[in-house]
Every structure is written in C-alpha cells, then in structure tokens.
CSV table of C-alpha atoms in Angstrom, one decimal:
chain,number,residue,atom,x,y,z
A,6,UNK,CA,-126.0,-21.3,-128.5
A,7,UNK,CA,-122.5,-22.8,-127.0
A,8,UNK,CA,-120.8,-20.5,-124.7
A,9,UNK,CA,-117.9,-20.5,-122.1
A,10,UNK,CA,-118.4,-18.1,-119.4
A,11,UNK,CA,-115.1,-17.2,-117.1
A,12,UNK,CA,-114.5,-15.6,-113.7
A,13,UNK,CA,-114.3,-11.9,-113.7
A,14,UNK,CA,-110.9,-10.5,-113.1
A,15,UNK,CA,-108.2,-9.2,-112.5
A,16,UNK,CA,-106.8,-11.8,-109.9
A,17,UNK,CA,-104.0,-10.9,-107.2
A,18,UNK,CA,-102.4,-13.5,-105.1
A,19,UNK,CA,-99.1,-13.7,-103.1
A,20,UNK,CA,-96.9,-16.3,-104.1
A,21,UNK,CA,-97.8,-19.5,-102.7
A,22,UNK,CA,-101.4,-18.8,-101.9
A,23,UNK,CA,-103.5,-21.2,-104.1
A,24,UNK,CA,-105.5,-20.4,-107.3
A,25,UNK,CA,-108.9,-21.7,-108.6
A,26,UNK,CA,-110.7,-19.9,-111.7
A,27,UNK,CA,-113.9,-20.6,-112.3
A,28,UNK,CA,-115.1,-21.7,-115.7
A,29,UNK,CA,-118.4,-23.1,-116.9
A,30,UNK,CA,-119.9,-23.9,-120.7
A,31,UNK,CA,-123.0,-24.4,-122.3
A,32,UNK,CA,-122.8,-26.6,-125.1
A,33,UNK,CA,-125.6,-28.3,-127.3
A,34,UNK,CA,-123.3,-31.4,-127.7
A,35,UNK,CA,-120.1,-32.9,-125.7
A,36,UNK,CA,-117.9,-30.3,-126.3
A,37,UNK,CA,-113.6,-30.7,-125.4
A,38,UNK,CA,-112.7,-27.9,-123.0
A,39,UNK,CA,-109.4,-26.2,-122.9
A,40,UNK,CA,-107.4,-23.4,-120.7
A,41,UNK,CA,-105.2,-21.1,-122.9
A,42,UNK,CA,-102.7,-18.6,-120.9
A,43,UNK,CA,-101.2,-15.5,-122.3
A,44,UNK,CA,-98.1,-14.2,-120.9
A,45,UNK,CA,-97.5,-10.7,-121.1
A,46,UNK,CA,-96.6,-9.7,-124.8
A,47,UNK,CA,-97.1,-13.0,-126.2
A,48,UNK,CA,-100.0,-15.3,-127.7
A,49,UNK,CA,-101.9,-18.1,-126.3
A,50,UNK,CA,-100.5,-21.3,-125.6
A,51,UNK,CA,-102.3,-24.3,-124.9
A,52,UNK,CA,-102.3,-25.0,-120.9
A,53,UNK,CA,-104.2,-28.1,-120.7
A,54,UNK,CA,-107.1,-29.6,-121.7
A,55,UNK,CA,-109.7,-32.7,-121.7
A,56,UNK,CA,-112.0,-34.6,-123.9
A,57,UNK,CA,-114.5,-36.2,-122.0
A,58,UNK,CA,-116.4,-36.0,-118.8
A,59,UNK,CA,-114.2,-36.7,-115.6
A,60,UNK,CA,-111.2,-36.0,-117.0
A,61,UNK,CA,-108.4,-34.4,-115.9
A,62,UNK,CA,-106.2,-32.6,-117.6
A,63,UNK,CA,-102.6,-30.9,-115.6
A,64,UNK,CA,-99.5,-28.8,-116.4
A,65,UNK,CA,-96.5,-26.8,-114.8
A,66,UNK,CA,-98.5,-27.8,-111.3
A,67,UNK,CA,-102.1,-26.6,-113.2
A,68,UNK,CA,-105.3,-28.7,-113.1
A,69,UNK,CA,-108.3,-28.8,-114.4
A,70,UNK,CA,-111.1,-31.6,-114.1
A,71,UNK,CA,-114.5,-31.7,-116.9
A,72,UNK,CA,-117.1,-31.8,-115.2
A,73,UNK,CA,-120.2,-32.6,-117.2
A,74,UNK,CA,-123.1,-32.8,-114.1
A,75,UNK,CA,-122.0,-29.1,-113.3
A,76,UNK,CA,-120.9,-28.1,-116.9
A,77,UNK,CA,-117.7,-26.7,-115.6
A,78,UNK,CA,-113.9,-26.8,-116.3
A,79,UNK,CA,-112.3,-24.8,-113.3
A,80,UNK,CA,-108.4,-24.4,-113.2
A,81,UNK,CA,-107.3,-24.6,-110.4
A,82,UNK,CA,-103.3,-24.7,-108.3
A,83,UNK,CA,-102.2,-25.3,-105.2
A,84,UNK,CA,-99.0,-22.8,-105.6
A,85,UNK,CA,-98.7,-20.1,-107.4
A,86,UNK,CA,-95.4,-18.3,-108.2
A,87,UNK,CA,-94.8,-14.9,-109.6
A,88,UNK,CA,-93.9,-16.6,-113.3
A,89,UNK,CA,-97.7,-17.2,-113.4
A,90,UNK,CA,-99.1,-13.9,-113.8
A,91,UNK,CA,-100.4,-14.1,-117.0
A,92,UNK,CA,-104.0,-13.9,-118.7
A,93,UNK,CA,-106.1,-17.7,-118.5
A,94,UNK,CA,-108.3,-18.2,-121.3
A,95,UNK,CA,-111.0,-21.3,-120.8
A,96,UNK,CA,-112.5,-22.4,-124.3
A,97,UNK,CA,-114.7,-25.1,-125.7
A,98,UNK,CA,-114.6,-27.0,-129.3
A,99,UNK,CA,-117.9,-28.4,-130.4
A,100,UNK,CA,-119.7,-28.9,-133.9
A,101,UNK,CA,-116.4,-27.4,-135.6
A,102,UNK,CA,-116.4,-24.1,-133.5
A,103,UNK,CA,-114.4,-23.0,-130.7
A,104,UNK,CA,-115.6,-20.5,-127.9
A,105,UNK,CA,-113.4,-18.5,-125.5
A,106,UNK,CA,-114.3,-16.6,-122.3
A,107,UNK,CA,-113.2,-13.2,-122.0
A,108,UNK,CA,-109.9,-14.0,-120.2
A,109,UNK,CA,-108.9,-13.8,-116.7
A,110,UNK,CA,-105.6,-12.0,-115.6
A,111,UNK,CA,-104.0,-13.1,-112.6
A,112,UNK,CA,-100.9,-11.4,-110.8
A,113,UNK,CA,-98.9,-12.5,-108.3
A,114,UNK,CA,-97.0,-10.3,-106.2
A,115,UNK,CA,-93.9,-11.7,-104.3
B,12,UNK,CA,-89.3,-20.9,-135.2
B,13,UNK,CA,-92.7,-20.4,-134.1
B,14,UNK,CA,-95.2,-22.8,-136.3
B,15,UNK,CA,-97.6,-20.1,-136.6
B,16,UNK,CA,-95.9,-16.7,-137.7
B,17,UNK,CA,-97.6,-13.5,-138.4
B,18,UNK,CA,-96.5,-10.3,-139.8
B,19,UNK,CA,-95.7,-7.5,-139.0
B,20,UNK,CA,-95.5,-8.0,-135.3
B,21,UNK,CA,-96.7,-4.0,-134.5
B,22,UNK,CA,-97.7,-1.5,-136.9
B,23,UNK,CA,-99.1,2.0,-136.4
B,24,UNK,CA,-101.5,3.1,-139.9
B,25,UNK,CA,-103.2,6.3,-140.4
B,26,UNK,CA,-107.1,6.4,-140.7
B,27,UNK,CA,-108.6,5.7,-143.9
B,28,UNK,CA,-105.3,3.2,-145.1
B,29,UNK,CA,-105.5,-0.1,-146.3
B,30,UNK,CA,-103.8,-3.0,-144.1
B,31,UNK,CA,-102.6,-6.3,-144.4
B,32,UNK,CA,-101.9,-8.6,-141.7
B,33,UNK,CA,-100.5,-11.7,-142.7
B,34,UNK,CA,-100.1,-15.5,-141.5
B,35,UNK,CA,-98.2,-18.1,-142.6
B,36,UNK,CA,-98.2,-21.7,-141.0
B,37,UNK,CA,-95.9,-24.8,-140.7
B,38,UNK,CA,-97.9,-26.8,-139.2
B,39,UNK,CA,-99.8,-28.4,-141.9
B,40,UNK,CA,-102.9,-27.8,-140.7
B,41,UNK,CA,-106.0,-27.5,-142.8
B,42,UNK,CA,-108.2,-25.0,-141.0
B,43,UNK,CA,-107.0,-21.1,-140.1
B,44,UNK,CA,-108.9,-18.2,-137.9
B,45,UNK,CA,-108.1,-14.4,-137.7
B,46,UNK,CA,-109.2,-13.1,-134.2
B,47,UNK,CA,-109.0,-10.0,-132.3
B,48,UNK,CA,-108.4,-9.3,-128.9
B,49,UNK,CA,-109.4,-6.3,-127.2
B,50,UNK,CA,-109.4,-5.7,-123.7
B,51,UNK,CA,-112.1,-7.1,-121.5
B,52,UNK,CA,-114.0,-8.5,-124.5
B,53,UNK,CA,-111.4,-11.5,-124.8
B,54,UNK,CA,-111.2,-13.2,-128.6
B,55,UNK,CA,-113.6,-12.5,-131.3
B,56,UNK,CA,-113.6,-14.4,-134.7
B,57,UNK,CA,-113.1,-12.4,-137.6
B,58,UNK,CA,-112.8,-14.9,-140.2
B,59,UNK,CA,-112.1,-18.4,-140.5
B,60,UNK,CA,-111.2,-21.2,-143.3
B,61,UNK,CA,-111.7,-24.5,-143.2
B,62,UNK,CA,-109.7,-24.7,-146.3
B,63,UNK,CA,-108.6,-23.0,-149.0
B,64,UNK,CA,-112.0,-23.0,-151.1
B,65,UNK,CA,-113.6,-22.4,-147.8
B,66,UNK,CA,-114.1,-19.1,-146.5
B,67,UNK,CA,-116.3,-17.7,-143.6
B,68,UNK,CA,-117.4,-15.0,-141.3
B,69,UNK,CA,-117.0,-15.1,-137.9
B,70,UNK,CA,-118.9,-12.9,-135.1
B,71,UNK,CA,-117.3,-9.2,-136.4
B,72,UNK,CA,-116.0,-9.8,-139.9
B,73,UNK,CA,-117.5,-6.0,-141.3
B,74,UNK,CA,-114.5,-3.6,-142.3
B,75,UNK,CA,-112.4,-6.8,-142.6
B,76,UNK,CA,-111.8,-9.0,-145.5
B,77,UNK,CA,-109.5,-11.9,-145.9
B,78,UNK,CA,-107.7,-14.1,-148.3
B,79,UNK,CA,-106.4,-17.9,-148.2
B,80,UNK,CA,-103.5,-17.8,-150.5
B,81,UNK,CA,-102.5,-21.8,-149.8
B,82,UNK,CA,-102.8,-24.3,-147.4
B,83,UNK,CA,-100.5,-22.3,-145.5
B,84,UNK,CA,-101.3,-18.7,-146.0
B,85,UNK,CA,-104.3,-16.8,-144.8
B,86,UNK,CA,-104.1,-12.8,-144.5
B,87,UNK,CA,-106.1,-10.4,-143.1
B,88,UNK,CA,-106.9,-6.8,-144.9
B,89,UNK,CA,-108.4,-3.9,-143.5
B,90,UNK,CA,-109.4,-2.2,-146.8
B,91,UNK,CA,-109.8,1.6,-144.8
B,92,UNK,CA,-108.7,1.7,-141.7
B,93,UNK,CA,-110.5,3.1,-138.3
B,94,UNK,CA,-109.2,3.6,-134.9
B,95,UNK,CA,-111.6,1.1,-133.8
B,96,UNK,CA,-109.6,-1.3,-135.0
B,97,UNK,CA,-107.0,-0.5,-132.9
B,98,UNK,CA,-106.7,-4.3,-131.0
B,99,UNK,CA,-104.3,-7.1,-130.8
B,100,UNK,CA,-105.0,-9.6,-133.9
B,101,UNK,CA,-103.9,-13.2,-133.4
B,102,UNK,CA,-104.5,-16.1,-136.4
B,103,UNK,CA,-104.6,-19.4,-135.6
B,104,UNK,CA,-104.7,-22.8,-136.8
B,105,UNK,CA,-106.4,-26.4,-136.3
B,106,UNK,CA,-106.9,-29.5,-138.1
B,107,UNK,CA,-110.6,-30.7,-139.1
B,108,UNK,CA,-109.4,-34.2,-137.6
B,109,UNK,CA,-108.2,-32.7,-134.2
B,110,UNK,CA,-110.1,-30.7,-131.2
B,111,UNK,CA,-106.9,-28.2,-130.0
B,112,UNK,CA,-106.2,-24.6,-131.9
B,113,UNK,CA,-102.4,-23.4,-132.2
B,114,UNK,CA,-102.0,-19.3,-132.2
B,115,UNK,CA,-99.0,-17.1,-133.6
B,116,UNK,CA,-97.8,-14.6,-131.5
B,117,UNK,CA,-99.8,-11.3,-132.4
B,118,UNK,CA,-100.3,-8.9,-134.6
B,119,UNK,CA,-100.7,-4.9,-132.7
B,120,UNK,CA,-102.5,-2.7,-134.9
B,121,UNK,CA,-102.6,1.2,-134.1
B,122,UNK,CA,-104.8,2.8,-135.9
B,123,UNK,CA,-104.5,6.5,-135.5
C-alpha cells in the first residue's frame, strides 16, 4: 500500500549549518507530497508542497523538489536558525487518503 | 481565530470515564479526520468523514467513536477511557476538490 517513510531523528544543527531531511513515498498512483512542521506546543502547518513530478515547492528559505525517478520529496535548507527547531512531517495525498511519516524533530542550538 | 478549533485544549480524565473531544471548522470544507499523535509513532487516523452521511474508520478507531454533527462539526468520544490513550489528538480538515489538509491546534488528553 502507499506509504511515506522519513529520516529517523532527532536532528541537531548549529545555526547556520545546512539542513536536508530525507523523505521517500510509495504510492500506487501520482500522489501530491507535502512537508508539515510542528512547532513546539502547536499543530501542523502546511510548509510546502508540490503536485507533480519536478516540482518544487519553497518557504521561509525551505525547499523541497518531487522527484518521481527516485520517489522522494527531501526538504532541504541552506540556513538554519534557532526559530526552526520544530518537528517536519513529510505526507502524501493519493486516491482520497493522506499518509504521514513519523515526524522528524530538528534542534538547533545557537 | 484559528479555522480549525478544537476543544478543550488539555484535559486530564480518570480511567474508565467517557470523553469528548470536539472540532468545529470555518473553513467550509467538506471532509474532517481525528488523528492521534504519540511520540515516535507520528499521526494515526482514528476516524475520518467525507461528509456528514459519511463516516469511516481509519488505522486505530477501537475504543473511539465519533460523530459528524454538521458540515462543520465532528467530535471525537472515548466512551471509557484508558491510559493508553493518553496522546495528543489533532482533527483536521480538507476539501474532496483539493489535495492539502488544514489541522487545529491539539487536543492533550491525560488519561490517568
């Protein structure tokens, strides 16, 4: 069946270094892929996202390109700062269902 | 206001109690989900409805039942509670025409 498997955290960077977070899906059709985050206390928000293969989707200095000949979505930035310690969710919509990885929590430390 | 707003925010219950978490939404959408989060297993579905005559399980829906008042309204009963259920419980929204799902902000449930 469809599935989105995630990296494994947690994740601790110093501010600045750069951030990728691997993501990959199995779907039976063309799914739309997504990354959620979850700041500390609060619920997901939509990060980004993309509908088709080689697209691109970005936010706040976030991107994330579909990637259909590897099946993977991997977010990735080139600078991280402390107010992006959060949890990243990468998900998938197909046939009428979404599918979530387990979540990744990064930290960055000053 | 937030456009999808659940209630209450945190509650602590005693074992064996009934619960009701509830979810109301402004976003007009058609289609509403109860998950749960618990640690290191990410997002489960509990229930979801694609409308209001339109009710299904998700993945863990035993001990859980749920009810889809209006378009608008979809809560979320734990008839007797355990402390397994002890998680963070997040409903969300979507429209059958549309690809991206909105969440509230969280529901903690203690169970002790």
């Amino acid at each position: 069946g469809d599935s989105v498997t995630q990296m494994e955290g947690p994740v601790t960077l110093s501010e600045e270094a750069c951030l990728t977070i691997n993501c990959t899906y199995t779907a039976t059709g063309y799914p739309s892929l997504f990354w959620y985050v979850q700041y500390p206390g609060e619920g997901l928000q939509l990060l980004l996202k993309a509908t088709k293969a080689d697209d691109k989707g970005s936010n706040k200095g976030f991107e994330a390109t579909y990637r259909k000949e590897t099946t993977s979505f991997h977010l990735e930035k080139g600078s991280v700062q402390v107010s992006d310690s959060a949890v990243y969710f990468c998900a998938s919509f197909t046939g009428n269902q979404f599918y979530f990885g387990t979540g990744t929590s990064l930290t960055v430390i000053p | 206001d937030a456009d999808v707003t659940q209630t209450p925010r945190n509650r602590i219950t005693k074992t064996g109690k009934r619960i009701m978490l509830e979810c109301s939404q402004t976003k007009g959408h058609d289609r509403m989900y109860w998950y749960r989060q618990d640690p290191g297993l990410g997002l489960r579905l509990i229930y979801y409805s694609f409308d209001v005559k339109d009710i299904n399980k998700g993945e863990i829906s035993d001990g859980y039942s749920v009810s889809r008042q209006a378009q608008a309204k979809f809560s979320l009963s734990l008839e007797s509670a355990i402390p397994n259920q002890t998680a963070l419980y997040f409903c969300a929204t979507s429209l059958s025409s549309g690809n991206t799902i909105y969440f509230g902000e969280g529901s903690w449930l203690t169970v002790v």
